Amino acid sequence: MDALVAQLQMQYRNYTVSLYQQGFLDDQFTELKKLQDDASPDFVAEVLSLFFEDCVKLIGNMARALDQTGTVDFSQVGASVHQLKGSSSSVGAKRVKGLCITFKEYCEANNYEGCVRCLQQVDIEFKALQTKLQDMFNLEKQIIQAGGKVPQVDIN
Amino acid sequence: MVCEMETDQQIEEMDVEVLSSMWPEDVGGTEPDNQFNVEKPAGDSDTLKEVDIAEKRTMADLKRLPDLLNTTDQGSSQLTNLVKQWEYMQDHAVRLLREELKILTKQREEAEAKELKIIEEHNFETEEPENVPVLDESSDLFRRFKEKKRDKLVGRKRIEIDEEFDTVAYWKQKALSLEKMLEASTERERRLIEKLNESLKTMESHSAPVEELTQNLKRAEGFLHFILQNAPIVMGHQDKDLRYLFIYNKFPTLREHDILGKTDVEIFHGGGVKESEDFKREVLEKGKASKREITFETDLFGSKTFLIYVEPVYNKAREKIGINYMGMEVTDQVRKREKMAKLREDNAVRKAMESELTKTIHITEETMRAKQMLATMSHEIRSPLSGVVGMAEILSTTKLDKEQRQLLNVMISSGDLVLQLINDILDLSKVESGVMKLEATKFRPREVVKHVLQTAAASLKKELTLEGNIADEVPILVVGDVLRIRQILTNLISNAIKFTHQGKVGIKLKVIPKPSFASDNTHKADAEEQNGLAETSVWICCDVYDTGIGIPENALPCLFKKYMQASADHARKYGGTGLGLAICKQLVELMGGQLTVTSQVNLGSTFTFILPYKVAASNDHSDDQDEFSDMVDHQPEPDDSTEGYFQFKPLLGSIYSNGGPVMGNNFLPHKAMLPSPVKLINGNTGQSESVQVENGGYMDDTRLETGSGHCPESAHQYENGNGRCPSKESESCSSSQASSEMESEFTVSSPREDVQTETEVKETSKQPKILLVEDNKINIMVAKSMMKQLGYTFDIANNGVEAITAINSSSYDLVLMDVCMPVLDGLKATRLIRSYEESGNWDAAVEAGVDIKVLENKQMSVRSTNRLPIIAMTANTLSESSEECYANGMDSFISKPVTLQKLKQCLQQYLH
């Protein structure tokens, strides 16, 4: 049992570190983790599921805005991008945030192609992050089920 | 060579040709340009016949050369050699001729003897038939003689011809044959004489040695040419002015008159010419033959390296008359050699690099191992520690009684220490590489000891007594690297505790005279004590003793080695990295001290380190607060700077010390025993009344002795000495109950619980009202959680308009304002709020299109006396943006993403 826990914990550590190393996450995510306590044990998961819902919604908005025949309302797209940027920044979704910054620049420049490309990338990135984090949460669950404690991962 | 010449000579001896062209006799008459001295292959020298010898390789000053040969040793030796050779040949010839002559003489003698006999015989034979009848009387006698003679000379023949002895025919025949023999003999004699004459004639022809010598010289020269014809060699002779008299060059590019009589410098120009000239001159001056390699860089023959051999030439009077030099072109060899050298050098460099790399790899591996260990350790230590320290800091901002504050101070300083120590472990490598720098700070040894013990006691899980004993003569304030000293003490103490299961662990400090290992220090500790200078050196000996398991003698040597423990069993049983003592030793040695250990198995160990310190003036306590005491600024606490003894006794179960529930206890995993500090004040601080002995701290005589004699009333401090103060006990119990309740509530130790308790305390008094203006749900959620952790609640507005509405309807202590928001952004909203604060009405807001109906109702109830702190939350941290924030009336800004730390700082700044 202990061996299993230890193994899972190790796996969890490595996985988490890899997420940071691959740039999916940044320190803000660590902040988020710190905020999770016994009073709100699923805080991170809650925030993130909210974030992903937000993502879907915002990406949908942006896609619709960009899909307009005729003139595209870039300010509308920009508002959504700003929202997404704020959210991703808050949860530490580093890659998404980085893309949003570029995306925003394209919006401000009224660059349609750039916007479309960014939108596609954001879509891919957020889905990738979702999968990764889902894996991480699953690992956490397994650790807890196995009677262990989710280890704190010191990224530095 | 002589041998060869000899055999040659023997073969050719009989028909030596005399050649007219001779050297050096001919020399005078030859045209200078018509290179005399290159031999045409001599007709008789078969070996050289097919060899093609290039002409015009040698140039010589023809007039001078014979002189030279005559006047120099080298020249005369050559001649002597030739003469000797010739003499030898002559001797040989004479001997041969003599031998021949001897043979001939012998032959002639024989022939004469024969002739005589024949004549005798002939006479007898011819006479006898005629004379017998005439000379009868004498015939007997003659016959007798004849017989006698015949017996003597030709006895055998007589027998042969016995039968026909008397016949005439026989005698006629005999006479005929004899006549023939005589003729032959005469003929032979004549021929021999002829031969002899001929020989004599030949002898005559050999008689001129010059011809012979010329021949030999020619041969010698031919031989040399044969050998040298393809050799890349230049030979020459130069006089003492270094002018060429003779040169042999395989590849002549200059005509004779361009060279002869000139010096190198006159002939060539370019690199190396001067050097060679100088070298030749040097040889000439020193009179010692030597070799040198010179690289020429001339227009004439390009870049070539020559190995030059130069020898001085003396005349027979041992005077220097010039030099001989021989140069061999070794350009290719030199090039190869240089290439080789370069290769070798490269190889060496590569090898060095390789070994360097191997070393680096080794070091890297070592470092990696250490780093890995450190990573694990820092993870294990830092995470809980940051919680401890963070909470303690928050706690220190709350209302605390003196005792609590004191404990808290220890907690914070210890926490800081650990954090620093973690970094310092990294310094271990620095110590090893000699880059660690020591800091000199003033500190109080007593406090250091106390804090170390207190810290150790706080995490004590065993029933151990911790004591500190500082001798009176130890200065109040010394200068040293307090961090390292604490590190050492902490290390040793924790080590001692780890290996001690019962009894006590303690620190003893005393001043000692300058130890022998520090012979360069001339100061005496005692003297320093007396003269009381502000900064003098003092050696303090620190014993860290325990009553633990002890260390077996055989384990002592490797005790201070890295990653080593007394045994593998110990490592398993007690854990630890095995680094502690190694660090201690290195640190002590770095500070110029010495760390030693004495130990007895099952009785305990004593680690002793001796360090030099500077004594600092101790009269300025107040403004010279060190890091341990300056945690507390406002509340006076007992000045324990002169305490000489501390003890921390183990306590059982529910008994808590000091009456005050220490917040920190809640998240210490081991709550069973919290030691209480027992303080005995022996100082002259005049605060003795305020000091209590709590929870039955026992004392013994030794401790009383340590009490300073300056304080006569010290005894009365121990009034509660041997019994527990009932009231204290009950208080302790209640507080422990409270603690356990809290514990059950928050099973996970983390900073939050503490903050929450702090929050609860705050809420009872006054909870600040905060407004968060933020449109992003996720940001709100995160901020909410952070606020909760920090113990605050807040209202939420989703945009500027909502914010204004909220501010209008309620009073806030702080607004956290997102800058970029829909409807009304943060900057505009702030401007409107400021305008409202100034004017007392929302006209500006109304102008901006905010729904005034909502606002009007409560307009009068709003207080606007104080400026409301508005803090911007912005994703752009560029100065432009921050300036924009300030320009719009914001007080500060937090860059996004908001972290707990930033939020905490901000709230602390604006809410306290």
PDB file of N, CA and C in Angstrom, chain A residues 13 28 31-32 34-40 43 46-47 50-51 54 57 82-87 89-91 97 149 152-154, chain B residues 378-380 382-383 746-748 752 756 775-779 781-782 785-786 788-789 818 820 822 875-876 896-901:
ATOM      1  N   ARG A  13       4.417  13.920  -8.600  1.00  0.00           N
ATOM      2  CA  ARG A  13       5.449  14.957  -8.552  1.00  0.00           C
ATOM      3  C   ARG A  13       6.041  15.184  -9.933  1.00  0.00           C
ATOM      4  N   GLN A  28       1.528  30.969 -10.804  1.00  0.00           N
ATOM      5  CA  GLN A  28       0.191  31.314 -10.336  1.00  0.00           C
ATOM      6  C   GLN A  28      -0.602  30.057  -9.983  1.00  0.00           C
ATOM      7  N   GLU A  31       0.229  29.227  -6.634  1.00  0.00           N
ATOM      8  CA  GLU A  31      -0.563  30.090  -5.747  1.00  0.00           C
ATOM      9  C   GLU A  31      -1.940  29.489  -5.511  1.00  0.00           C
ATOM     10  N   LEU A  32      -2.490  29.075  -6.611  1.00  0.00           N
ATOM     11  CA  LEU A  32      -3.821  28.500  -6.559  1.00  0.00           C
ATOM     12  C   LEU A  32      -3.851  27.291  -5.637  1.00  0.00           C
ATOM     13  N   LYS A  34      -1.932  26.682  -3.232  1.00  0.00           N
ATOM     14  CA  LYS A  34      -1.784  27.110  -1.850  1.00  0.00           C
ATOM     15  C   LYS A  34      -3.142  27.482  -1.247  1.00  0.00           C
ATOM     16  N   LEU A  35      -4.000  27.956  -2.117  1.00  0.00           N
ATOM     17  CA  LEU A  35      -5.296  28.423  -1.620  1.00  0.00           C
ATOM     18  C   LEU A  35      -6.237  27.277  -1.281  1.00  0.00           C
ATOM     19  N   GLN A  36      -5.887  26.125  -1.772  1.00  0.00           N
ATOM     20  CA  GLN A  36      -6.762  24.982  -1.501  1.00  0.00           C
ATOM     21  C   GLN A  36      -6.520  24.482  -0.075  1.00  0.00           C
ATOM     22  N   ASP A  37      -7.560  24.420   0.681  1.00  0.00           N
ATOM     23  CA  ASP A  37      -7.395  23.906   2.039  1.00  0.00           C
ATOM     24  C   ASP A  37      -8.561  22.988   2.386  1.00  0.00           C
ATOM     25  N   ASP A  38      -8.596  22.600   3.617  1.00  0.00           N
ATOM     26  CA  ASP A  38      -9.624  21.648   4.008  1.00  0.00           C
ATOM     27  C   ASP A  38     -11.023  22.232   3.923  1.00  0.00           C
ATOM     28  N   ALA A  39     -11.064  23.529   4.088  1.00  0.00           N
ATOM     29  CA  ALA A  39     -12.370  24.175   3.983  1.00  0.00           C
ATOM     30  C   ALA A  39     -12.880  24.096   2.551  1.00  0.00           C
ATOM     31  N   SER A  40     -11.969  24.186   1.615  1.00  0.00           N
ATOM     32  CA  SER A  40     -12.369  24.067   0.209  1.00  0.00           C
ATOM     33  C   SER A  40     -11.408  23.109  -0.486  1.00  0.00           C
ATOM     34  N   PHE A  43     -10.870  23.272  -4.297  1.00  0.00           N
ATOM     35  CA  PHE A  43     -10.796  24.630  -4.800  1.00  0.00           C
ATOM     36  C   PHE A  43     -10.176  24.714  -6.186  1.00  0.00           C
ATOM     37  N   GLU A  46     -12.337  23.312  -8.807  1.00  0.00           N
ATOM     38  CA  GLU A  46     -13.487  24.182  -9.069  1.00  0.00           C
ATOM     39  C   GLU A  46     -13.106  25.367  -9.934  1.00  0.00           C
ATOM     40  N   VAL A  47     -12.026  25.995  -9.520  1.00  0.00           N
ATOM     41  CA  VAL A  47     -11.580  27.162 -10.295  1.00  0.00           C
ATOM     42  C   VAL A  47     -11.282  26.761 -11.735  1.00  0.00           C
ATOM     43  N   LEU A  50     -14.289  26.022 -13.797  1.00  0.00           N
ATOM     44  CA  LEU A  50     -14.878  27.306 -14.165  1.00  0.00           C
ATOM     45  C   LEU A  50     -14.099  27.939 -15.318  1.00  0.00           C
ATOM     46  N   PHE A  51     -12.795  27.826 -15.171  1.00  0.00           N
ATOM     47  CA  PHE A  51     -11.932  28.387 -16.198  1.00  0.00           C
ATOM     48  C   PHE A  51     -12.181  27.727 -17.553  1.00  0.00           C
ATOM     49  N   ASP A  54     -15.383  28.753 -18.993  1.00  0.00           N
ATOM     50  CA  ASP A  54     -15.167  30.106 -19.489  1.00  0.00           C
ATOM     51  C   ASP A  54     -14.486  30.070 -20.850  1.00  0.00           C
ATOM     52  N   LYS A  57     -16.794  29.007 -23.559  1.00  0.00           N
ATOM     53  CA  LYS A  57     -17.735  30.077 -23.863  1.00  0.00           C
ATOM     54  C   LYS A  57     -17.046  31.183 -24.678  1.00  0.00           C
ATOM     55  N   HIS A  82      -9.392  39.525 -23.837  1.00  0.00           N
ATOM     56  CA  HIS A  82      -8.968  40.124 -22.569  1.00  0.00           C
ATOM     57  C   HIS A  82      -9.462  39.305 -21.380  1.00  0.00           C
ATOM     58  N   GLN A  83     -10.707  38.901 -21.503  1.00  0.00           N
ATOM     59  CA  GLN A  83     -11.278  38.063 -20.453  1.00  0.00           C
ATOM     60  C   GLN A  83     -10.464  36.781 -20.280  1.00  0.00           C
ATOM     61  N   LEU A  84     -10.209  36.194 -21.414  1.00  0.00           N
ATOM     62  CA  LEU A  84      -9.499  34.913 -21.396  1.00  0.00           C
ATOM     63  C   LEU A  84      -8.090  35.114 -20.835  1.00  0.00           C
ATOM     64  N   LYS A  85      -7.515  36.202 -21.203  1.00  0.00           N
ATOM     65  CA  LYS A  85      -6.169  36.488 -20.733  1.00  0.00           C
ATOM     66  C   LYS A  85      -6.164  36.632 -19.210  1.00  0.00           C
ATOM     67  N   GLY A  86      -7.149  37.390 -18.719  1.00  0.00           N
ATOM     68  CA  GLY A  86      -7.237  37.570 -17.271  1.00  0.00           C
ATOM     69  C   GLY A  86      -7.429  36.243 -16.555  1.00  0.00           C
ATOM     70  N   SER A  87      -8.323  35.444 -17.089  1.00  0.00           N
ATOM     71  CA  SER A  87      -8.611  34.162 -16.447  1.00  0.00           C
ATOM     72  C   SER A  87      -7.392  33.249 -16.464  1.00  0.00           C
ATOM     73  N   SER A  89      -4.368  33.988 -16.792  1.00  0.00           N
ATOM     74  CA  SER A  89      -3.324  34.525 -15.935  1.00  0.00           C
ATOM     75  C   SER A  89      -3.600  34.168 -14.477  1.00  0.00           C
ATOM     76  N   SER A  90      -4.846  34.234 -14.101  1.00  0.00           N
ATOM     77  CA  SER A  90      -5.200  33.967 -12.714  1.00  0.00           C
ATOM     78  C   SER A  90      -5.032  32.510 -12.318  1.00  0.00           C
ATOM     79  N   VAL A  91      -5.255  31.612 -13.263  1.00  0.00           N
ATOM     80  CA  VAL A  91      -5.115  30.203 -12.903  1.00  0.00           C
ATOM     81  C   VAL A  91      -3.722  29.676 -13.218  1.00  0.00           C
ATOM     82  N   LYS A  97      -2.218  31.898 -21.680  1.00  0.00           N
ATOM     83  CA  LYS A  97      -2.004  33.317 -21.424  1.00  0.00           C
ATOM     84  C   LYS A  97      -1.101  33.915 -22.495  1.00  0.00           C
ATOM     85  N   LYS A 149      -1.310  11.092   0.869  1.00  0.00           N
ATOM     86  CA  LYS A 149      -1.545  12.522   0.871  1.00  0.00           C
ATOM     87  C   LYS A 149      -0.953  13.094  -0.405  1.00  0.00           C
ATOM     88  N   GLN A 152       3.073  18.114  -1.780  1.00  0.00           N
ATOM     89  CA  GLN A 152       3.299  19.464  -2.304  1.00  0.00           C
ATOM     90  C   GLN A 152       4.487  19.387  -3.242  1.00  0.00           C
ATOM     91  N   VAL A 153       4.347  20.035  -4.325  1.00  0.00           N
ATOM     92  CA  VAL A 153       5.436  19.957  -5.294  1.00  0.00           C
ATOM     93  C   VAL A 153       6.137  21.312  -5.348  1.00  0.00           C
ATOM     94  N   ASP A 154       7.387  21.259  -4.988  1.00  0.00           N
ATOM     95  CA  ASP A 154       8.176  22.488  -5.020  1.00  0.00           C
ATOM     96  C   ASP A 154       8.828  22.591  -6.382  1.00  0.00           C
TER      97      ASP A 154
ATOM     98  N   SER B 378      15.279  20.605   0.882  1.00  0.00           N
ATOM     99  CA  SER B 378      14.672  21.937   0.873  1.00  0.00           C
ATOM    100  C   SER B 378      13.174  21.829   0.688  1.00  0.00           C
ATOM    101  N   HIS B 379      12.777  20.839  -0.077  1.00  0.00           N
ATOM    102  CA  HIS B 379      11.343  20.635  -0.223  1.00  0.00           C
ATOM    103  C   HIS B 379      10.711  20.279   1.112  1.00  0.00           C
ATOM    104  N   GLU B 380      11.350  19.323   1.772  1.00  0.00           N
ATOM    105  CA  GLU B 380      10.796  18.846   3.032  1.00  0.00           C
ATOM    106  C   GLU B 380      10.785  19.946   4.084  1.00  0.00           C
ATOM    107  N   ARG B 382      11.387  23.494   3.524  1.00  0.00           N
ATOM    108  CA  ARG B 382      10.907  24.820   3.172  1.00  0.00           C
ATOM    109  C   ARG B 382       9.394  24.951   3.247  1.00  0.00           C
ATOM    110  N   SER B 383       8.719  23.926   2.708  1.00  0.00           N
ATOM    111  CA  SER B 383       7.268  24.089   2.621  1.00  0.00           C
ATOM    112  C   SER B 383       6.633  24.278   3.985  1.00  0.00           C
ATOM    113  N   PHE B 746      -8.433  21.625  12.725  1.00  0.00           N
ATOM    114  CA  PHE B 746      -7.570  21.725  11.523  1.00  0.00           C
ATOM    115  C   PHE B 746      -6.516  20.636  11.594  1.00  0.00           C
ATOM    116  N   THR B 747      -6.807  19.603  10.926  1.00  0.00           N
ATOM    117  CA  THR B 747      -5.869  18.490  11.026  1.00  0.00           C
ATOM    118  C   THR B 747      -4.630  18.712  10.181  1.00  0.00           C
ATOM    119  N   VAL B 748      -4.787  19.466   9.152  1.00  0.00           N
ATOM    120  CA  VAL B 748      -3.608  19.693   8.320  1.00  0.00           C
ATOM    121  C   VAL B 748      -2.942  20.972   8.789  1.00  0.00           C
ATOM    122  N   ARG B 752      -2.972  28.719   7.050  1.00  0.00           N
ATOM    123  CA  ARG B 752      -4.310  29.286   7.053  1.00  0.00           C
ATOM    124  C   ARG B 752      -4.980  29.254   8.412  1.00  0.00           C
ATOM    125  N   GLN B 756      -6.715  32.163  10.295  1.00  0.00           N
ATOM    126  CA  GLN B 756      -8.140  32.183  10.628  1.00  0.00           C
ATOM    127  C   GLN B 756      -8.360  32.524  12.089  1.00  0.00           C
ATOM    128  N   ASP B 775     -14.296  41.906 -12.983  1.00  0.00           N
ATOM    129  CA  ASP B 775     -15.327  41.328 -13.835  1.00  0.00           C
ATOM    130  C   ASP B 775     -15.090  39.856 -14.131  1.00  0.00           C
ATOM    131  N   ASN B 776     -13.895  39.427 -13.919  1.00  0.00           N
ATOM    132  CA  ASN B 776     -13.579  38.049 -14.290  1.00  0.00           C
ATOM    133  C   ASN B 776     -13.906  37.113 -13.131  1.00  0.00           C
ATOM    134  N   LYS B 777     -14.791  36.177 -13.427  1.00  0.00           N
ATOM    135  CA  LYS B 777     -15.281  35.275 -12.389  1.00  0.00           C
ATOM    136  C   LYS B 777     -14.146  34.494 -11.728  1.00  0.00           C
ATOM    137  N   ILE B 778     -13.232  34.086 -12.586  1.00  0.00           N
ATOM    138  CA  ILE B 778     -12.141  33.259 -12.063  1.00  0.00           C
ATOM    139  C   ILE B 778     -11.252  34.073 -11.145  1.00  0.00           C
ATOM    140  N   ASN B 779     -10.989  35.286 -11.586  1.00  0.00           N
ATOM    141  CA  ASN B 779     -10.187  36.157 -10.736  1.00  0.00           C
ATOM    142  C   ASN B 779     -10.876  36.400  -9.407  1.00  0.00           C
ATOM    143  N   MET B 781     -12.920  34.438  -7.939  1.00  0.00           N
ATOM    144  CA  MET B 781     -12.841  33.208  -7.156  1.00  0.00           C
ATOM    145  C   MET B 781     -11.488  33.069  -6.465  1.00  0.00           C
ATOM    146  N   VAL B 782     -10.451  33.344  -7.232  1.00  0.00           N
ATOM    147  CA  VAL B 782      -9.101  33.236  -6.679  1.00  0.00           C
ATOM    148  C   VAL B 782      -8.910  34.263  -5.573  1.00  0.00           C
ATOM    149  N   SER B 785     -10.644  33.346  -2.395  1.00  0.00           N
ATOM    150  CA  SER B 785      -9.940  32.325  -1.630  1.00  0.00           C
ATOM    151  C   SER B 785      -8.747  32.919  -0.884  1.00  0.00           C
ATOM    152  N   MET B 786      -8.064  33.813  -1.560  1.00  0.00           N
ATOM    153  CA  MET B 786      -6.918  34.447  -0.908  1.00  0.00           C
ATOM    154  C   MET B 786      -7.353  35.292   0.273  1.00  0.00           C
ATOM    155  N   LYS B 788      -9.898  34.929   1.992  1.00  0.00           N
ATOM    156  CA  LYS B 788     -10.351  34.028   3.038  1.00  0.00           C
ATOM    157  C   LYS B 788      -9.143  33.558   3.848  1.00  0.00           C
ATOM    158  N   GLN B 789      -8.126  33.220   3.136  1.00  0.00           N
ATOM    159  CA  GLN B 789      -6.909  32.791   3.824  1.00  0.00           C
ATOM    160  C   GLN B 789      -6.331  33.888   4.684  1.00  0.00           C
ATOM    161  N   ASP B 818     -10.061  46.418 -10.485  1.00  0.00           N
ATOM    162  CA  ASP B 818      -9.517  45.977 -11.769  1.00  0.00           C
ATOM    163  C   ASP B 818      -9.512  47.175 -12.708  1.00  0.00           C
ATOM    164  N   CYS B 820      -9.148  47.081 -16.260  1.00  0.00           N
ATOM    165  CA  CYS B 820      -9.818  46.865 -17.529  1.00  0.00           C
ATOM    166  C   CYS B 820     -11.126  46.111 -17.295  1.00  0.00           C
ATOM    167  N   PRO B 822     -15.551  45.911 -18.394  1.00  0.00           N
ATOM    168  CA  PRO B 822     -16.617  46.411 -19.264  1.00  0.00           C
ATOM    169  C   PRO B 822     -17.476  47.459 -18.532  1.00  0.00           C
ATOM    170  N   ALA B 875      -2.954  43.999 -15.272  1.00  0.00           N
ATOM    171  CA  ALA B 875      -2.140  42.958 -15.888  1.00  0.00           C
ATOM    172  C   ALA B 875      -0.847  43.544 -16.441  1.00  0.00           C
ATOM    173  N   ASN B 876      -0.889  44.850 -16.672  1.00  0.00           N
ATOM    174  CA  ASN B 876       0.319  45.492 -17.197  1.00  0.00           C
ATOM    175  C   ASN B 876       1.098  46.097 -16.041  1.00  0.00           C
ATOM    176  N   LYS B 896      -1.151  41.813 -11.866  1.00  0.00           N
ATOM    177  CA  LYS B 896      -1.801  40.511 -11.990  1.00  0.00           C
ATOM    178  C   LYS B 896      -0.808  39.508 -12.562  1.00  0.00           C
ATOM    179  N   PRO B 897      -0.883  38.271 -12.284  1.00  0.00           N
ATOM    180  CA  PRO B 897      -1.880  37.666 -11.397  1.00  0.00           C
ATOM    181  C   PRO B 897      -1.587  37.983  -9.934  1.00  0.00           C
ATOM    182  N   VAL B 898      -2.643  38.157  -9.246  1.00  0.00           N
ATOM    183  CA  VAL B 898      -2.524  38.505  -7.827  1.00  0.00           C
ATOM    184  C   VAL B 898      -2.065  37.275  -7.051  1.00  0.00           C
ATOM    185  N   THR B 899      -1.085  37.481  -6.224  1.00  0.00           N
ATOM    186  CA  THR B 899      -0.651  36.375  -5.371  1.00  0.00           C
ATOM    187  C   THR B 899      -0.969  36.712  -3.931  1.00  0.00           C
ATOM    188  N   LEU B 900      -0.943  35.668  -3.157  1.00  0.00           N
ATOM    189  CA  LEU B 900      -1.263  35.820  -1.751  1.00  0.00           C
ATOM    190  C   LEU B 900      -0.333  36.825  -1.096  1.00  0.00           C
ATOM    191  N   GLN B 901       0.918  36.717  -1.455  1.00  0.00           N
ATOM    192  CA  GLN B 901       1.932  37.570  -0.868  1.00  0.00           C
ATOM    193  C   GLN B 901       1.651  39.044  -1.165  1.00  0.00           C
TER     194      GLN B 901
END
